[in-house]
């Protein structure tokens, strides 16, 4: 580590000139502005109240249907089923309410202004007021180290404003009389007076805050697909319910029978799918948190897996915000070692460290030399200087600024031969180190202000923005996965393009922000397809680029760290913020990168694809179950047969759907989303439904015919008769026993067939061997096959033990299973043939000419 610099001995200089304050407002004018609403009041509130948020989620169409079903079930005397229906609706609504209320609290806290007191001139005197009490027309003092709280021109003095968080411009900008400074920026040097023109919600900071506080939610493609499928299922279920219940009422069905039918029909709604979605999202967020990504919007994990364009800021995202020394080129007679030693001591002696001197001190550690005087770097000067106690003067600054002060006839090697221009074009920062020609020459003029004397060039110093360690590899991996990276920066387009090239991002022709303002939306849409680097872009222009990408059908992620990125983050499908970035940006982001690592998006994308795979497979099982049961109910109703299910038998869906979908979501693999998911669902569900429902109806009908004859002939054993008595509650020999026994026996056979065939369907979805590979290729994961086997054994055990079978409404009658189990083999053969022959595809192909 370099030794600390000794106390600075600065030669006496004349005091800085005091800037006279122009006339401010009078008390009457201030009162008038307050009455007119011209006060710098803090922006408050978001677009939706808590009551609106709760009402939106609790009274959504989905939860309303579930609540209505719950009320009906409660009236019909089935509180358990009612609790399930209402409970699922409440859980879904609660997740949405909690998520949106948490986002609202964060957004309501957003504030670009720190609320510190400022100095204004009123009634001819300088007074201190709170930032929120400044009014339009006030004369506001601007001093180094203070935040600028209103928009308006400088009317006296000169200031340097750091607008990096607002505009992305990495270097402070100098604002003189007549030039506007923006609220939310910080004065880093200078002293002056500003006239307040835009205040409160109309100021730059106010407008950004208003935009950032808007609540926005983007549903993911999978969420939209699931919503659509469930809504369609609800509509069809209501239609089927009207038909079946109408038939039951007209047929003189008992009140208890109608209640049971209603409970079964309610079970057709796949509300468990929404619960599975919530579980998958929460689990995905928990899995990627240890890898550096904090999920703030629960669906962001899935959404990031669809991303095909990542838009990113430059400073703080691709780069660390630090500089690195890349080259030191001696220009005079000094040796390389002497030049490096001088740079090392210069950097170690700086009392107000900046990025340049910090980079030099890291690369060239050295001991400080005692100083007689020091000129700190400012954006206005564009140079800094030191005079040592022995009279040696050193200056480090921009070559074009120092060049006019070099000794006549020496020239500037590196400037004259294009070396500086070449490095600047590559995005590098080039400085010139020079020493004073005359030993002991001061670095100030007679008035005490900084002034350059005659100089001799010593060396060119070349620095580069430091890329984050993981950026190059991450960009390469994104490119391999078909994800484009676009850079949106407030810096010079050439600098941005050079850095993007170092990161491995194809640059093409960089585009400057002002050019974007000349394009309409159609022209911009064309531009974004061929451009990946944008420089000098404002927050509004970043938002426009993101909008254009969305219009072109891209799924966009925006990565940023400054307030200037907040609008684009909110407009993107997925907003990603750096942990070290602005609090405003972190609060509006869907994902926060805890280690500021660009690479953390890759595991998030992988986890999102795992979620999609699990939920997509689960949709196959959910819809197959719903479609099969619905078609069985419809066919049996059309044939005039007894209703095929009891509410307790529907509880078997825990084995056929509940456990399988939960396990499959945990075992899912990170595969690419299926772009034709809904079409493939139809191609799979249609043949499974037709084959399974047809065979199931045959089994049900056969048992309805076969069992009465067996019972009346006395071919049923005493043990089997006892099983019928236990489930029906009617003793053998009593009136109605045969009818009740036949119904429960046929329902048992039907439930056994449908349950066992659902395990076969699971093997078609995740085939362990080519025997089941009729729908898709075999998978290496054998866990789904073992699960199917375990569930089969579990069901057979349940169906064989009266104490276990009774809660599910099953009669322990071996003869029933003698018909149901062989039918499962027939179902397998029929499904294998239907899938291998692509029956649905052939039927669609035949139907297409008829529709043309």
PDB file of N, CA and C in Angstrom, residues 291-372:
ATOM      1  N   UNK A 291     -27.793 -18.437  -5.697  1.00  0.00           N
ATOM      2  CA  UNK A 291     -26.912 -18.242  -6.852  1.00  0.00           C
ATOM      3  C   UNK A 291     -26.854 -16.782  -7.281  1.00  0.00           C
ATOM      4  N   UNK A 292     -27.373 -15.901  -6.423  1.00  0.00           N
ATOM      5  CA  UNK A 292     -27.162 -14.473  -6.640  1.00  0.00           C
ATOM      6  C   UNK A 292     -28.308 -13.718  -7.260  1.00  0.00           C
ATOM      7  N   UNK A 293     -29.511 -14.271  -7.287  1.00  0.00           N
ATOM      8  CA  UNK A 293     -30.657 -13.568  -7.875  1.00  0.00           C
ATOM      9  C   UNK A 293     -31.823 -13.583  -6.897  1.00  0.00           C
ATOM     10  N   UNK A 294     -32.248 -12.395  -6.479  1.00  0.00           N
ATOM     11  CA  UNK A 294     -33.383 -12.262  -5.569  1.00  0.00           C
ATOM     12  C   UNK A 294     -34.624 -11.927  -6.385  1.00  0.00           C
ATOM     13  N   UNK A 295     -35.626 -12.800  -6.321  1.00  0.00           N
ATOM     14  CA  UNK A 295     -36.849 -12.621  -7.104  1.00  0.00           C
ATOM     15  C   UNK A 295     -37.834 -11.779  -6.303  1.00  0.00           C
ATOM     16  N   UNK A 296     -38.268 -10.656  -6.886  1.00  0.00           N
ATOM     17  CA  UNK A 296     -39.225  -9.772  -6.224  1.00  0.00           C
ATOM     18  C   UNK A 296     -40.618  -9.880  -6.839  1.00  0.00           C
ATOM     19  N   UNK A 297     -40.698 -10.332  -8.065  1.00  0.00           N
ATOM     20  CA  UNK A 297     -41.980 -10.581  -8.737  1.00  0.00           C
ATOM     21  C   UNK A 297     -42.056 -12.081  -8.974  1.00  0.00           C
ATOM     22  N   UNK A 298     -43.032 -12.743  -8.370  1.00  0.00           N
ATOM     23  CA  UNK A 298     -42.989 -14.197  -8.261  1.00  0.00           C
ATOM     24  C   UNK A 298     -42.926 -14.901  -9.616  1.00  0.00           C
ATOM     25  N   UNK A 299     -43.508 -14.330 -10.663  1.00  0.00           N
ATOM     26  CA  UNK A 299     -43.496 -15.008 -11.957  1.00  0.00           C
ATOM     27  C   UNK A 299     -42.267 -14.675 -12.790  1.00  0.00           C
ATOM     28  N   UNK A 300     -41.343 -13.881 -12.238  1.00  0.00           N
ATOM     29  CA  UNK A 300     -40.172 -13.454 -13.007  1.00  0.00           C
ATOM     30  C   UNK A 300     -39.265 -14.622 -13.358  1.00  0.00           C
ATOM     31  N   UNK A 301     -39.224 -15.640 -12.511  1.00  0.00           N
ATOM     32  CA  UNK A 301     -38.345 -16.782 -12.789  1.00  0.00           C
ATOM     33  C   UNK A 301     -38.770 -17.472 -14.072  1.00  0.00           C
ATOM     34  N   UNK A 302     -40.077 -17.657 -14.234  1.00  0.00           N
ATOM     35  CA  UNK A 302     -40.548 -18.279 -15.467  1.00  0.00           C
ATOM     36  C   UNK A 302     -40.407 -17.332 -16.645  1.00  0.00           C
ATOM     37  N   UNK A 303     -40.688 -16.043 -16.407  1.00  0.00           N
ATOM     38  CA  UNK A 303     -40.656 -15.074 -17.492  1.00  0.00           C
ATOM     39  C   UNK A 303     -39.263 -14.944 -18.100  1.00  0.00           C
ATOM     40  N   UNK A 304     -38.219 -15.008 -17.257  1.00  0.00           N
ATOM     41  CA  UNK A 304     -36.865 -14.813 -17.768  1.00  0.00           C
ATOM     42  C   UNK A 304     -36.458 -15.948 -18.708  1.00  0.00           C
ATOM     43  N   UNK A 305     -37.110 -17.094 -18.599  1.00  0.00           N
ATOM     44  CA  UNK A 305     -36.767 -18.215 -19.469  1.00  0.00           C
ATOM     45  C   UNK A 305     -37.229 -17.976 -20.909  1.00  0.00           C
ATOM     46  N   UNK A 306     -38.169 -17.052 -21.108  1.00  0.00           N
ATOM     47  CA  UNK A 306     -38.653 -16.738 -22.458  1.00  0.00           C
ATOM     48  C   UNK A 306     -37.834 -15.630 -23.118  1.00  0.00           C
ATOM     49  N   UNK A 307     -36.931 -15.016 -22.361  1.00  0.00           N
ATOM     50  CA  UNK A 307     -36.209 -13.843 -22.858  1.00  0.00           C
ATOM     51  C   UNK A 307     -35.333 -14.209 -24.059  1.00  0.00           C
ATOM     52  N   UNK A 308     -35.448 -13.422 -25.130  1.00  0.00           N
ATOM     53  CA  UNK A 308     -34.562 -13.610 -26.280  1.00  0.00           C
ATOM     54  C   UNK A 308     -33.749 -12.353 -26.584  1.00  0.00           C
ATOM     55  N   UNK A 309     -34.005 -11.262 -25.830  1.00  0.00           N
ATOM     56  CA  UNK A 309     -33.188 -10.054 -25.943  1.00  0.00           C
ATOM     57  C   UNK A 309     -32.940  -9.505 -24.540  1.00  0.00           C
ATOM     58  N   UNK A 310     -31.674  -9.321 -24.200  1.00  0.00           N
ATOM     59  CA  UNK A 310     -31.302  -8.683 -22.936  1.00  0.00           C
ATOM     60  C   UNK A 310     -30.768  -7.295 -23.254  1.00  0.00           C
ATOM     61  N   UNK A 311     -31.475  -6.268 -22.797  1.00  0.00           N
ATOM     62  CA  UNK A 311     -31.008  -4.898 -22.931  1.00  0.00           C
ATOM     63  C   UNK A 311     -30.284  -4.524 -21.635  1.00  0.00           C
ATOM     64  N   UNK A 312     -29.127  -3.888 -21.760  1.00  0.00           N
ATOM     65  CA  UNK A 312     -28.356  -3.583 -20.565  1.00  0.00           C
ATOM     66  C   UNK A 312     -27.712  -2.210 -20.666  1.00  0.00           C
ATOM     67  N   UNK A 313     -27.614  -1.562 -19.527  1.00  0.00           N
ATOM     68  CA  UNK A 313     -26.829  -0.343 -19.424  1.00  0.00           C
ATOM     69  C   UNK A 313     -25.354  -0.728 -19.491  1.00  0.00           C
ATOM     70  N   UNK A 314     -24.473   0.240 -19.579  1.00  0.00           N
ATOM     71  CA  UNK A 314     -23.029  -0.051 -19.638  1.00  0.00           C
ATOM     72  C   UNK A 314     -22.384   0.066 -18.267  1.00  0.00           C
ATOM     73  N   UNK A 315     -22.364   1.283 -17.742  1.00  0.00           N
ATOM     74  CA  UNK A 315     -21.659   1.535 -16.494  1.00  0.00           C
ATOM     75  C   UNK A 315     -22.389   0.881 -15.327  1.00  0.00           C
ATOM     76  N   UNK A 316     -21.682   0.060 -14.572  1.00  0.00           N
ATOM     77  CA  UNK A 316     -22.252  -0.584 -13.406  1.00  0.00           C
ATOM     78  C   UNK A 316     -22.910  -1.918 -13.696  1.00  0.00           C
ATOM     79  N   UNK A 317     -23.136  -2.225 -14.968  1.00  0.00           N
ATOM     80  CA  UNK A 317     -23.729  -3.508 -15.326  1.00  0.00           C
ATOM     81  C   UNK A 317     -22.727  -4.360 -16.096  1.00  0.00           C
ATOM     82  N   UNK A 318     -22.317  -3.872 -17.278  1.00  0.00           N
ATOM     83  CA  UNK A 318     -21.247  -4.565 -17.994  1.00  0.00           C
ATOM     84  C   UNK A 318     -19.889  -4.259 -17.362  1.00  0.00           C
ATOM     85  N   UNK A 319     -19.770  -3.071 -16.807  1.00  0.00           N
ATOM     86  CA  UNK A 319     -18.492  -2.671 -16.207  1.00  0.00           C
ATOM     87  C   UNK A 319     -18.644  -2.553 -14.698  1.00  0.00           C
ATOM     88  N   UNK A 320     -17.491  -2.510 -14.026  1.00  0.00           N
ATOM     89  CA  UNK A 320     -17.504  -2.385 -12.565  1.00  0.00           C
ATOM     90  C   UNK A 320     -17.635  -0.943 -12.116  1.00  0.00           C
ATOM     91  N   UNK A 321     -17.493  -0.002 -13.066  1.00  0.00           N
ATOM     92  CA  UNK A 321     -17.462   1.406 -12.687  1.00  0.00           C
ATOM     93  C   UNK A 321     -16.054   1.877 -12.356  1.00  0.00           C
ATOM     94  N   UNK A 322     -15.082   0.966 -12.492  1.00  0.00           N
ATOM     95  CA  UNK A 322     -13.680   1.321 -12.248  1.00  0.00           C
ATOM     96  C   UNK A 322     -12.913   1.328 -13.564  1.00  0.00           C
ATOM     97  N   UNK A 323     -11.704   1.915 -13.523  1.00  0.00           N
ATOM     98  CA  UNK A 323     -10.827   1.945 -14.676  1.00  0.00           C
ATOM     99  C   UNK A 323      -9.617   1.058 -14.425  1.00  0.00           C
ATOM    100  N   UNK A 324      -9.022   0.592 -15.506  1.00  0.00           N
ATOM    101  CA  UNK A 324      -7.771  -0.174 -15.401  1.00  0.00           C
ATOM    102  C   UNK A 324      -6.722   0.460 -16.316  1.00  0.00           C
ATOM    103  N   UNK A 325      -5.490   0.434 -15.878  1.00  0.00           N
ATOM    104  CA  UNK A 325      -4.381   0.970 -16.670  1.00  0.00           C
ATOM    105  C   UNK A 325      -3.972  -0.057 -17.708  1.00  0.00           C
ATOM    106  N   UNK A 326      -3.999   0.337 -18.986  1.00  0.00           N
ATOM    107  CA  UNK A 326      -3.656  -0.609 -20.050  1.00  0.00           C
ATOM    108  C   UNK A 326      -2.344  -0.286 -20.747  1.00  0.00           C
ATOM    109  N   UNK A 327      -1.901   0.979 -20.680  1.00  0.00           N
ATOM    110  CA  UNK A 327      -0.673   1.330 -21.412  1.00  0.00           C
ATOM    111  C   UNK A 327      -0.079   2.617 -20.850  1.00  0.00           C
ATOM    112  N   UNK A 328       1.245   2.649 -20.743  1.00  0.00           N
ATOM    113  CA  UNK A 328       1.988   3.871 -20.431  1.00  0.00           C
ATOM    114  C   UNK A 328       3.062   4.013 -21.503  1.00  0.00           C
ATOM    115  N   UNK A 329       2.982   5.084 -22.299  1.00  0.00           N
ATOM    116  CA  UNK A 329       3.893   5.243 -23.439  1.00  0.00           C
ATOM    117  C   UNK A 329       4.729   6.503 -23.246  1.00  0.00           C
ATOM    118  N   UNK A 330       6.035   6.358 -22.896  1.00  0.00           N
ATOM    119  CA  UNK A 330       6.903   7.534 -22.732  1.00  0.00           C
ATOM    120  C   UNK A 330       7.018   8.318 -24.040  1.00  0.00           C
ATOM    121  N   UNK A 331       7.038   9.649 -23.909  1.00  0.00           N
ATOM    122  CA  UNK A 331       7.103  10.506 -25.091  1.00  0.00           C
ATOM    123  C   UNK A 331       8.417  11.274 -25.194  1.00  0.00           C
ATOM    124  N   UNK A 332       9.075  11.527 -24.056  1.00  0.00           N
ATOM    125  CA  UNK A 332      10.319  12.291 -24.079  1.00  0.00           C
ATOM    126  C   UNK A 332      11.520  11.384 -23.858  1.00  0.00           C
ATOM    127  N   UNK A 333      12.496  11.924 -23.171  1.00  0.00           N
ATOM    128  CA  UNK A 333      13.711  11.149 -22.926  1.00  0.00           C
ATOM    129  C   UNK A 333      13.651  10.320 -21.658  1.00  0.00           C
ATOM    130  N   UNK A 334      12.534  10.367 -20.926  1.00  0.00           N
ATOM    131  CA  UNK A 334      12.432   9.597 -19.689  1.00  0.00           C
ATOM    132  C   UNK A 334      12.260   8.115 -19.996  1.00  0.00           C
ATOM    133  N   UNK A 335      12.842   7.293 -19.146  1.00  0.00           N
ATOM    134  CA  UNK A 335      12.690   5.853 -19.296  1.00  0.00           C
ATOM    135  C   UNK A 335      11.304   5.434 -18.819  1.00  0.00           C
ATOM    136  N   UNK A 336      10.943   4.235 -19.221  1.00  0.00           N
ATOM    137  CA  UNK A 336       9.639   3.711 -18.817  1.00  0.00           C
ATOM    138  C   UNK A 336       9.546   3.593 -17.295  1.00  0.00           C
ATOM    139  N   UNK A 337      10.623   3.152 -16.661  1.00  0.00           N
ATOM    140  CA  UNK A 337      10.608   3.015 -15.197  1.00  0.00           C
ATOM    141  C   UNK A 337      10.435   4.361 -14.518  1.00  0.00           C
ATOM    142  N   UNK A 338      11.143   5.410 -15.043  1.00  0.00           N
ATOM    143  CA  UNK A 338      11.020   6.733 -14.444  1.00  0.00           C
ATOM    144  C   UNK A 338       9.594   7.274 -14.587  1.00  0.00           C
ATOM    145  N   UNK A 339       9.005   7.034 -15.755  1.00  0.00           N
ATOM    146  CA  UNK A 339       7.637   7.512 -15.981  1.00  0.00           C
ATOM    147  C   UNK A 339       6.664   6.808 -15.043  1.00  0.00           C
ATOM    148  N   UNK A 340       6.807   5.514 -14.908  1.00  0.00           N
ATOM    149  CA  UNK A 340       5.913   4.760 -14.026  1.00  0.00           C
ATOM    150  C   UNK A 340       6.083   5.178 -12.564  1.00  0.00           C
ATOM    151  N   UNK A 341       7.322   5.458 -12.181  1.00  0.00           N
ATOM    152  CA  UNK A 341       7.556   5.906 -10.803  1.00  0.00           C
ATOM    153  C   UNK A 341       6.891   7.264 -10.563  1.00  0.00           C
ATOM    154  N   UNK A 342       6.991   8.170 -11.558  1.00  0.00           N
ATOM    155  CA  UNK A 342       6.364   9.482 -11.419  1.00  0.00           C
ATOM    156  C   UNK A 342       4.845   9.352 -11.325  1.00  0.00           C
ATOM    157  N   UNK A 343       4.249   8.479 -12.147  1.00  0.00           N
ATOM    158  CA  UNK A 343       2.800   8.260 -12.101  1.00  0.00           C
ATOM    159  C   UNK A 343       2.380   7.657 -10.768  1.00  0.00           C
ATOM    160  N   UNK A 344       3.186   6.733 -10.269  1.00  0.00           N
ATOM    161  CA  UNK A 344       2.861   6.089  -8.994  1.00  0.00           C
ATOM    162  C   UNK A 344       2.839   7.105  -7.859  1.00  0.00           C
ATOM    163  N   UNK A 345       3.851   7.983  -7.816  1.00  0.00           N
ATOM    164  CA  UNK A 345       3.931   8.972  -6.740  1.00  0.00           C
ATOM    165  C   UNK A 345       2.845  10.041  -6.909  1.00  0.00           C
ATOM    166  N   UNK A 346       2.539  10.370  -8.164  1.00  0.00           N
ATOM    167  CA  UNK A 346       1.481  11.340  -8.432  1.00  0.00           C
ATOM    168  C   UNK A 346       0.139  10.804  -7.897  1.00  0.00           C
ATOM    169  N   UNK A 347      -0.174   9.547  -8.242  1.00  0.00           N
ATOM    170  CA  UNK A 347      -1.440   8.948  -7.811  1.00  0.00           C
ATOM    171  C   UNK A 347      -1.507   8.818  -6.295  1.00  0.00           C
ATOM    172  N   UNK A 348      -0.382   8.470  -5.666  1.00  0.00           N
ATOM    173  CA  UNK A 348      -0.371   8.296  -4.209  1.00  0.00           C
ATOM    174  C   UNK A 348      -0.533   9.617  -3.477  1.00  0.00           C
ATOM    175  N   UNK A 349      -0.235  10.734  -4.141  1.00  0.00           N
ATOM    176  CA  UNK A 349      -0.267  12.042  -3.486  1.00  0.00           C
ATOM    177  C   UNK A 349      -1.591  12.777  -3.648  1.00  0.00           C
ATOM    178  N   UNK A 350      -2.480  12.260  -4.476  1.00  0.00           N
ATOM    179  CA  UNK A 350      -3.762  12.915  -4.712  1.00  0.00           C
ATOM    180  C   UNK A 350      -4.592  12.914  -3.433  1.00  0.00           C
ATOM    181  N   UNK A 351      -5.089  14.064  -3.049  1.00  0.00           N
ATOM    182  CA  UNK A 351      -5.885  14.156  -1.813  1.00  0.00           C
ATOM    183  C   UNK A 351      -7.380  13.957  -2.076  1.00  0.00           C
ATOM    184  N   UNK A 352      -7.831  14.232  -3.303  1.00  0.00           N
ATOM    185  CA  UNK A 352      -9.225  13.992  -3.680  1.00  0.00           C
ATOM    186  C   UNK A 352      -9.240  12.943  -4.784  1.00  0.00           C
ATOM    187  N   UNK A 353      -9.272  11.690  -4.360  1.00  0.00           N
ATOM    188  CA  UNK A 353      -9.139  10.593  -5.309  1.00  0.00           C
ATOM    189  C   UNK A 353     -10.306  10.565  -6.293  1.00  0.00           C
ATOM    190  N   UNK A 354     -10.012  10.240  -7.551  1.00  0.00           N
ATOM    191  CA  UNK A 354     -11.031  10.014  -8.572  1.00  0.00           C
ATOM    192  C   UNK A 354     -10.751   8.670  -9.231  1.00  0.00           C
ATOM    193  N   UNK A 355     -11.576   8.296 -10.203  1.00  0.00           N
ATOM    194  CA  UNK A 355     -11.431   6.988 -10.827  1.00  0.00           C
ATOM    195  C   UNK A 355     -10.067   6.810 -11.471  1.00  0.00           C
ATOM    196  N   UNK A 356      -9.559   7.867 -12.123  1.00  0.00           N
ATOM    197  CA  UNK A 356      -8.277   7.769 -12.813  1.00  0.00           C
ATOM    198  C   UNK A 356      -7.140   7.506 -11.846  1.00  0.00           C
ATOM    199  N   UNK A 357      -7.049   8.320 -10.816  1.00  0.00           N
ATOM    200  CA  UNK A 357      -5.941   8.175  -9.868  1.00  0.00           C
ATOM    201  C   UNK A 357      -6.060   6.882  -9.050  1.00  0.00           C
ATOM    202  N   UNK A 358      -7.291   6.450  -8.801  1.00  0.00           N
ATOM    203  CA  UNK A 358      -7.468   5.176  -8.106  1.00  0.00           C
ATOM    204  C   UNK A 358      -6.942   4.029  -8.961  1.00  0.00           C
ATOM    205  N   UNK A 359      -7.225   4.067 -10.267  1.00  0.00           N
ATOM    206  CA  UNK A 359      -6.723   3.023 -11.162  1.00  0.00           C
ATOM    207  C   UNK A 359      -5.200   3.045 -11.229  1.00  0.00           C
ATOM    208  N   UNK A 360      -4.611   4.253 -11.268  1.00  0.00           N
ATOM    209  CA  UNK A 360      -3.150   4.361 -11.306  1.00  0.00           C
ATOM    210  C   UNK A 360      -2.533   3.836 -10.014  1.00  0.00           C
ATOM    211  N   UNK A 361      -3.155   4.158  -8.883  1.00  0.00           N
ATOM    212  CA  UNK A 361      -2.617   3.722  -7.599  1.00  0.00           C
ATOM    213  C   UNK A 361      -2.677   2.204  -7.453  1.00  0.00           C
ATOM    214  N   UNK A 362      -3.718   1.589  -8.021  1.00  0.00           N
ATOM    215  CA  UNK A 362      -3.826   0.132  -7.948  1.00  0.00           C
ATOM    216  C   UNK A 362      -2.776  -0.541  -8.825  1.00  0.00           C
ATOM    217  N   UNK A 363      -2.578  -0.006 -10.038  1.00  0.00           N
ATOM    218  CA  UNK A 363      -1.635  -0.616 -10.969  1.00  0.00           C
ATOM    219  C   UNK A 363      -0.192  -0.237 -10.678  1.00  0.00           C
ATOM    220  N   UNK A 364       0.027   0.990 -10.137  1.00  0.00           N
ATOM    221  CA  UNK A 364       1.380   1.481  -9.892  1.00  0.00           C
ATOM    222  C   UNK A 364       1.484   1.982  -8.450  1.00  0.00           C
ATOM    223  N   UNK A 365       1.583   1.091  -7.491  1.00  0.00           N
ATOM    224  CA  UNK A 365       1.704   1.536  -6.099  1.00  0.00           C
ATOM    225  C   UNK A 365       3.028   2.256  -5.864  1.00  0.00           C
ATOM    226  N   UNK A 366       2.980   3.307  -5.089  1.00  0.00           N
ATOM    227  CA  UNK A 366       4.200   4.075  -4.806  1.00  0.00           C
ATOM    228  C   UNK A 366       4.022   4.956  -3.592  1.00  0.00           C
ATOM    229  N   UNK A 367       5.080   5.664  -3.242  1.00  0.00           N
ATOM    230  CA  UNK A 367       5.048   6.553  -2.084  1.00  0.00           C
ATOM    231  C   UNK A 367       4.690   7.965  -2.511  1.00  0.00           C
ATOM    232  N   UNK A 368       3.927   8.644  -1.661  1.00  0.00           N
ATOM    233  CA  UNK A 368       3.529  10.021  -1.953  1.00  0.00           C
ATOM    234  C   UNK A 368       4.723  10.950  -1.796  1.00  0.00           C
ATOM    235  N   UNK A 369       4.724  12.037  -2.569  1.00  0.00           N
ATOM    236  CA  UNK A 369       5.740  13.060  -2.381  1.00  0.00           C
ATOM    237  C   UNK A 369       5.106  14.288  -1.722  1.00  0.00           C
ATOM    238  N   UNK A 370       5.866  15.016  -0.917  1.00  0.00           N
ATOM    239  CA  UNK A 370       5.306  16.201  -0.245  1.00  0.00           C
ATOM    240  C   UNK A 370       4.954  17.274  -1.273  1.00  0.00           C
ATOM    241  N   UNK A 371       3.792  17.905  -1.070  1.00  0.00           N
ATOM    242  CA  UNK A 371       3.292  18.879  -2.034  1.00  0.00           C
ATOM    243  C   UNK A 371       3.334  20.301  -1.483  1.00  0.00           C
ATOM    244  N   UNK A 372       3.602  21.213  -2.399  1.00  0.00           N
ATOM    245  CA  UNK A 372       3.477  22.633  -2.090  1.00  0.00           C
ATOM    246  C   UNK A 372       2.083  23.121  -2.503  1.00  0.00           C
TER     247      UNK A 372
END
